[in-house]
mmCIF file of C-alpha atoms in Angstrom:
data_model
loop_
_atom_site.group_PDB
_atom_site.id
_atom_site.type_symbol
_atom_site.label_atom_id
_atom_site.label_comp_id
_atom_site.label_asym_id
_atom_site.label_seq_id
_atom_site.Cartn_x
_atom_site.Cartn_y
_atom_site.Cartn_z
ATOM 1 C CA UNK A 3 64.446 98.276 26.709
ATOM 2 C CA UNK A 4 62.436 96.456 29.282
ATOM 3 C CA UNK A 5 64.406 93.549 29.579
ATOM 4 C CA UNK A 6 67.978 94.885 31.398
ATOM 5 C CA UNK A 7 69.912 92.121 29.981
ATOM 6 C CA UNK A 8 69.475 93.362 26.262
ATOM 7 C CA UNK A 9 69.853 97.114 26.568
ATOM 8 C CA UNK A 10 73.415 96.898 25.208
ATOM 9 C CA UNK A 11 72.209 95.162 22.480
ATOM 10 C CA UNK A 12 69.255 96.719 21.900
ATOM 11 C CA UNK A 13 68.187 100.351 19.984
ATOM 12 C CA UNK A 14 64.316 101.343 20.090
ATOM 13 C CA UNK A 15 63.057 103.867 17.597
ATOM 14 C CA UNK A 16 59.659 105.304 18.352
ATOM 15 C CA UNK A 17 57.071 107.981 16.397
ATOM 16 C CA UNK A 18 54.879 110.128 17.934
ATOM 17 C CA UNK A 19 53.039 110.018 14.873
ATOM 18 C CA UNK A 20 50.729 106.657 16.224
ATOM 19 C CA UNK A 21 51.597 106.982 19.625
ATOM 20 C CA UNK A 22 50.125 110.687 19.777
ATOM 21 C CA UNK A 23 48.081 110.846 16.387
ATOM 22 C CA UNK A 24 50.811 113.486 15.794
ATOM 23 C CA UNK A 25 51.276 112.215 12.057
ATOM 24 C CA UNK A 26 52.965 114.504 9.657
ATOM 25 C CA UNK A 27 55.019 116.506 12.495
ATOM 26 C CA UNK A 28 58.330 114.720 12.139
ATOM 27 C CA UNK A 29 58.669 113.943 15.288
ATOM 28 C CA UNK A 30 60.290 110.500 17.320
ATOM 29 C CA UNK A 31 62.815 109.878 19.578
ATOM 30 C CA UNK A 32 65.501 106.812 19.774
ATOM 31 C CA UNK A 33 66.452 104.686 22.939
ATOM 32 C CA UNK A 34 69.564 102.520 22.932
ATOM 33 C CA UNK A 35 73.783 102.191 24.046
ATOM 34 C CA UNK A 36 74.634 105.448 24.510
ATOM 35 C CA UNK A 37 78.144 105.499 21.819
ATOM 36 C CA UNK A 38 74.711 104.506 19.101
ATOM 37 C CA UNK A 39 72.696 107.412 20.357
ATOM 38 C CA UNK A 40 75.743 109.755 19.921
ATOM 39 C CA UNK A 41 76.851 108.445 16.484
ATOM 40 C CA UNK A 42 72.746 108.657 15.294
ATOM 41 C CA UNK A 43 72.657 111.995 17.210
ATOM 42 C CA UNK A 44 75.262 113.652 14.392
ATOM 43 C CA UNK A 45 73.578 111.915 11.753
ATOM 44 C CA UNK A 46 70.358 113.055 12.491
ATOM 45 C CA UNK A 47 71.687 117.015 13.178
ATOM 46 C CA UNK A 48 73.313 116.544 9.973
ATOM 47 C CA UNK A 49 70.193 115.326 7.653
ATOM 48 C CA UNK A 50 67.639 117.260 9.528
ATOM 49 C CA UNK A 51 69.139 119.993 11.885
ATOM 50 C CA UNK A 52 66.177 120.467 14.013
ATOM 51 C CA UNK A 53 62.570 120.217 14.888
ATOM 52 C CA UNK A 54 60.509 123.367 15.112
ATOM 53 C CA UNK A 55 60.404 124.386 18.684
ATOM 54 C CA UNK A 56 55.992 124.822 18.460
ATOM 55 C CA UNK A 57 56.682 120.909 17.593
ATOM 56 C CA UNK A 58 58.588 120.175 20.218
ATOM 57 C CA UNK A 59 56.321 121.885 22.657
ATOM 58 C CA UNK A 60 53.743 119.958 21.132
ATOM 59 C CA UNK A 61 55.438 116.699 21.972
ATOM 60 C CA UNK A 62 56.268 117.302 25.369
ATOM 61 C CA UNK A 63 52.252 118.503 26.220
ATOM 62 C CA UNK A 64 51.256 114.918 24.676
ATOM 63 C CA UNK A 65 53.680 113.254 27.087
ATOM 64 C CA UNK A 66 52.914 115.119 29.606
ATOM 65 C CA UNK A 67 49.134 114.266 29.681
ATOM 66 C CA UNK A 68 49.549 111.011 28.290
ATOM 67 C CA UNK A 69 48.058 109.160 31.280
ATOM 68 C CA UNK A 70 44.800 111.540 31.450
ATOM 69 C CA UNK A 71 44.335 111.327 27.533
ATOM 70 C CA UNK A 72 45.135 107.564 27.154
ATOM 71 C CA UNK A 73 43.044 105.988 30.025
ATOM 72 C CA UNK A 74 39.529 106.514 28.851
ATOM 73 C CA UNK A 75 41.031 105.517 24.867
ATOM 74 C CA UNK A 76 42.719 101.836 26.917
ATOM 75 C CA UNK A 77 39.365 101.232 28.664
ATOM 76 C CA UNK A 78 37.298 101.576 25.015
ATOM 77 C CA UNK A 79 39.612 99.367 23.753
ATOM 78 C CA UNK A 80 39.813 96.750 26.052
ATOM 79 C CA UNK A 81 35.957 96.263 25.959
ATOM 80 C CA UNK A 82 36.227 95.923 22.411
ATOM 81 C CA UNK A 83 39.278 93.710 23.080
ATOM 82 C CA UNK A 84 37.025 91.616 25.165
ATOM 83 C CA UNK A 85 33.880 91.806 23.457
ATOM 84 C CA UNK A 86 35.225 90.640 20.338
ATOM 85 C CA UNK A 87 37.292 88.032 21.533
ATOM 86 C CA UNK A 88 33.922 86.819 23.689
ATOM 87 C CA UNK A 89 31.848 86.626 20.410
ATOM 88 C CA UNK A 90 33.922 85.154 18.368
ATOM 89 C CA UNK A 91 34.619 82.483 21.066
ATOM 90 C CA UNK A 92 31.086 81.480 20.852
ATOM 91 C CA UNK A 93 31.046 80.443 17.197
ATOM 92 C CA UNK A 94 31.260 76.760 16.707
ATOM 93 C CA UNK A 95 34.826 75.470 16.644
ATOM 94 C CA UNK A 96 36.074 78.740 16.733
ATOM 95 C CA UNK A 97 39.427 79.406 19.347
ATOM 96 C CA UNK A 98 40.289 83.020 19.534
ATOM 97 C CA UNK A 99 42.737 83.801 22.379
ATOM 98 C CA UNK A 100 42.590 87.345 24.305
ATOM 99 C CA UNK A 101 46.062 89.625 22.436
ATOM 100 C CA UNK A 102 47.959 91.552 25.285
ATOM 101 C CA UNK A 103 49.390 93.922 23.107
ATOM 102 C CA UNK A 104 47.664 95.370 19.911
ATOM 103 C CA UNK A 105 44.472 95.943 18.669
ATOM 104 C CA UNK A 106 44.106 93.022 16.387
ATOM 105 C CA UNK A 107 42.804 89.798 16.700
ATOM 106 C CA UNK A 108 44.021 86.227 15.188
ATOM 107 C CA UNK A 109 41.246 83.770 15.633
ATOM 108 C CA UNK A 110 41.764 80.281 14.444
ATOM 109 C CA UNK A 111 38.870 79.310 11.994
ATOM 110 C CA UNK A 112 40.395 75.674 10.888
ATOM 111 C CA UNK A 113 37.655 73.665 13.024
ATOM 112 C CA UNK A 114 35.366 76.619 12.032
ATOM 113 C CA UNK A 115 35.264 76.617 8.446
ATOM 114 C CA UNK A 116 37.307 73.187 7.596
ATOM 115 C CA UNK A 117 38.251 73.275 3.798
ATOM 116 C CA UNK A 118 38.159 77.108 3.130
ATOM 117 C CA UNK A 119 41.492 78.960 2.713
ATOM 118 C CA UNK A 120 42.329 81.885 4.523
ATOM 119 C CA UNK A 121 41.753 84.031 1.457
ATOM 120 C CA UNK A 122 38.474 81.599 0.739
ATOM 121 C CA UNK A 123 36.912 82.742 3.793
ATOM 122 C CA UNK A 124 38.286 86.583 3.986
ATOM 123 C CA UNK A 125 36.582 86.942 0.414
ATOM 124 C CA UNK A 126 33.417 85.589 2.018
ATOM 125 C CA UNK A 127 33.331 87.936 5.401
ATOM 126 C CA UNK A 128 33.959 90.788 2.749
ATOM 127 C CA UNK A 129 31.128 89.689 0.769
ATOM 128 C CA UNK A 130 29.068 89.871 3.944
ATOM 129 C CA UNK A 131 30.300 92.697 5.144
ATOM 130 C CA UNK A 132 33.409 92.429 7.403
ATOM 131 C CA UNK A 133 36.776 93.178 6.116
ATOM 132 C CA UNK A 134 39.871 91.003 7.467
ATOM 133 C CA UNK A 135 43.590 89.807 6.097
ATOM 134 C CA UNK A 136 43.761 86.163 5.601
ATOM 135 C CA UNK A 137 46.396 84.673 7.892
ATOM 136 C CA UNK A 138 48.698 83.691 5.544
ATOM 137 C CA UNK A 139 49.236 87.576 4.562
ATOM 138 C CA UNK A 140 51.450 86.920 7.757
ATOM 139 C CA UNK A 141 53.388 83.364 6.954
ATOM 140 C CA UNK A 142 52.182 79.928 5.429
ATOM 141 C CA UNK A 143 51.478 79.214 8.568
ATOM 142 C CA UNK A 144 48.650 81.383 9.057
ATOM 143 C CA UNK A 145 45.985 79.585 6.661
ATOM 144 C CA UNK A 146 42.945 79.060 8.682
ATOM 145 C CA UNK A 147 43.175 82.102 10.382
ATOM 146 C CA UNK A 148 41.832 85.918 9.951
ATOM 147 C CA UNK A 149 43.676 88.973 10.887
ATOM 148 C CA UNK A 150 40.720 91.458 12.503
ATOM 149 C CA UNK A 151 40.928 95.204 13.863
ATOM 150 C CA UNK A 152 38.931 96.256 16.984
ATOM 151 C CA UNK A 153 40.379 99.772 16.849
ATOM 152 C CA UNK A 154 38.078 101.712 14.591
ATOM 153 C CA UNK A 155 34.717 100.107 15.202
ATOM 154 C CA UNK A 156 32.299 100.337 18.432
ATOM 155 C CA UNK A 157 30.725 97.031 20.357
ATOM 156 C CA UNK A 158 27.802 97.568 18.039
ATOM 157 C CA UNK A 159 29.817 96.891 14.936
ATOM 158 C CA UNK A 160 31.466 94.330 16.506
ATOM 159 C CA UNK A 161 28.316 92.487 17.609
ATOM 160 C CA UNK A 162 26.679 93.016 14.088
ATOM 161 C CA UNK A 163 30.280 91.722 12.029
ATOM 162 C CA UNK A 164 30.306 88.699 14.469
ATOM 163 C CA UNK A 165 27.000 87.832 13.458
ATOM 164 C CA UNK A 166 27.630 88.185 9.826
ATOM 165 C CA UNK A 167 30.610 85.931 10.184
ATOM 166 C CA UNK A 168 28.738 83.385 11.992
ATOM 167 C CA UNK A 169 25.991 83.521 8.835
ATOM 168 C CA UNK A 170 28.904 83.255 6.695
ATOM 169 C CA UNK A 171 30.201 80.268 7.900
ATOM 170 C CA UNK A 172 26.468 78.679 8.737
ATOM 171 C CA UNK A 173 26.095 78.563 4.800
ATOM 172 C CA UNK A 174 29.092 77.071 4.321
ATOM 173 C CA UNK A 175 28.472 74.386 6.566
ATOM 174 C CA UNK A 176 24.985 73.495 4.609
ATOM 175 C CA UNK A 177 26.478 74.183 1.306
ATOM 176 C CA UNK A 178 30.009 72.427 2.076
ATOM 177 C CA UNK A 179 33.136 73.344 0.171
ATOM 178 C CA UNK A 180 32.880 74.961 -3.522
ATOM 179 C CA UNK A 181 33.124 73.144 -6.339
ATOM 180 C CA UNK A 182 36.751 74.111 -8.883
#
């Protein structure tokens, strides 16, 4: 919807069950051509028929404070956005670029940890410790890469699992590649 060009072309569905930790209450709202909002419109009254007005209520209170309740929540994670992407940057061969729009990181570990899989090395951070998704959970051409959250776990945590990884992929380095 932000790019005026598409909007014709274009239908957004959204949940106020992430956006507002509102899981469970049924509640969304669609964006798109207006002859697609009508036509989803009777579908919808037809399936569902309505949503409780308390719910409702409830929905228009969370967008209505959205910008006091959200800006102290975007600050925590952008220093854990930062901080993460900082320490992982400092592990040998290690290139982790800065997302702009979730709270995951990709970090490339190919130079890193040369001859370990993606799934190689995720079994070896959860051995230590850290849990991740191998890249290629995402596409062939994610092997060499780890899928990590910064949304649930403080600087602290982050700190301490960076280390871990960094032990992780020390022993490897002495030890070299497994034997099959």
């Amino acid at each position: 919807m932000s790019i005026p060009s598409m909007r014709d072309n274009a239908i957004g569905l959204f949940s106020f069950s992430k956006s507002f930790a509102m899981t469970g209450w049924r509640l969304g709202y669609l964006c798109g051509p207006e002859e697609f909002i009508k036509r989803a419109g009777t579908i919808h009254n037809l399936v569902l028929a309505h949503v409780s007005s308390h719910i409702q209520i409830a929905g228009l209170r969370a967008l209505q404070g959205w910008d006091r309740f959200s800006a102290p929540i975007v600050r925590e994670l952008d220093e854990r956005r930062r901080t993460l992407v900082d320490e992982l940057n400092t592990l040998d061969g290690m290139s982790c670029k800065l997302p702009q729009g979730t709270f995951y990181v990709f970090p490339d570990f190919r130079d890193a940890a040369p001859g370990l899989t993606s799934q190689e090395l995720a079994d070896r951070f959860l051995q230590a410790g850290v849990g991740s998704s191998p890249g290629t959970f995402f596409g062939s051409g994610g092997d060499g890469y780890q899928r990590l959250s910064y949304s649930k776990v403080g600087i602290p945590q982050i700190v301490e699992g960076v280390k871990r990884m960094k032990r992780v992929i020390a022993q490897y380095a002495s030890a070299g590649p497994l034997e099959n």
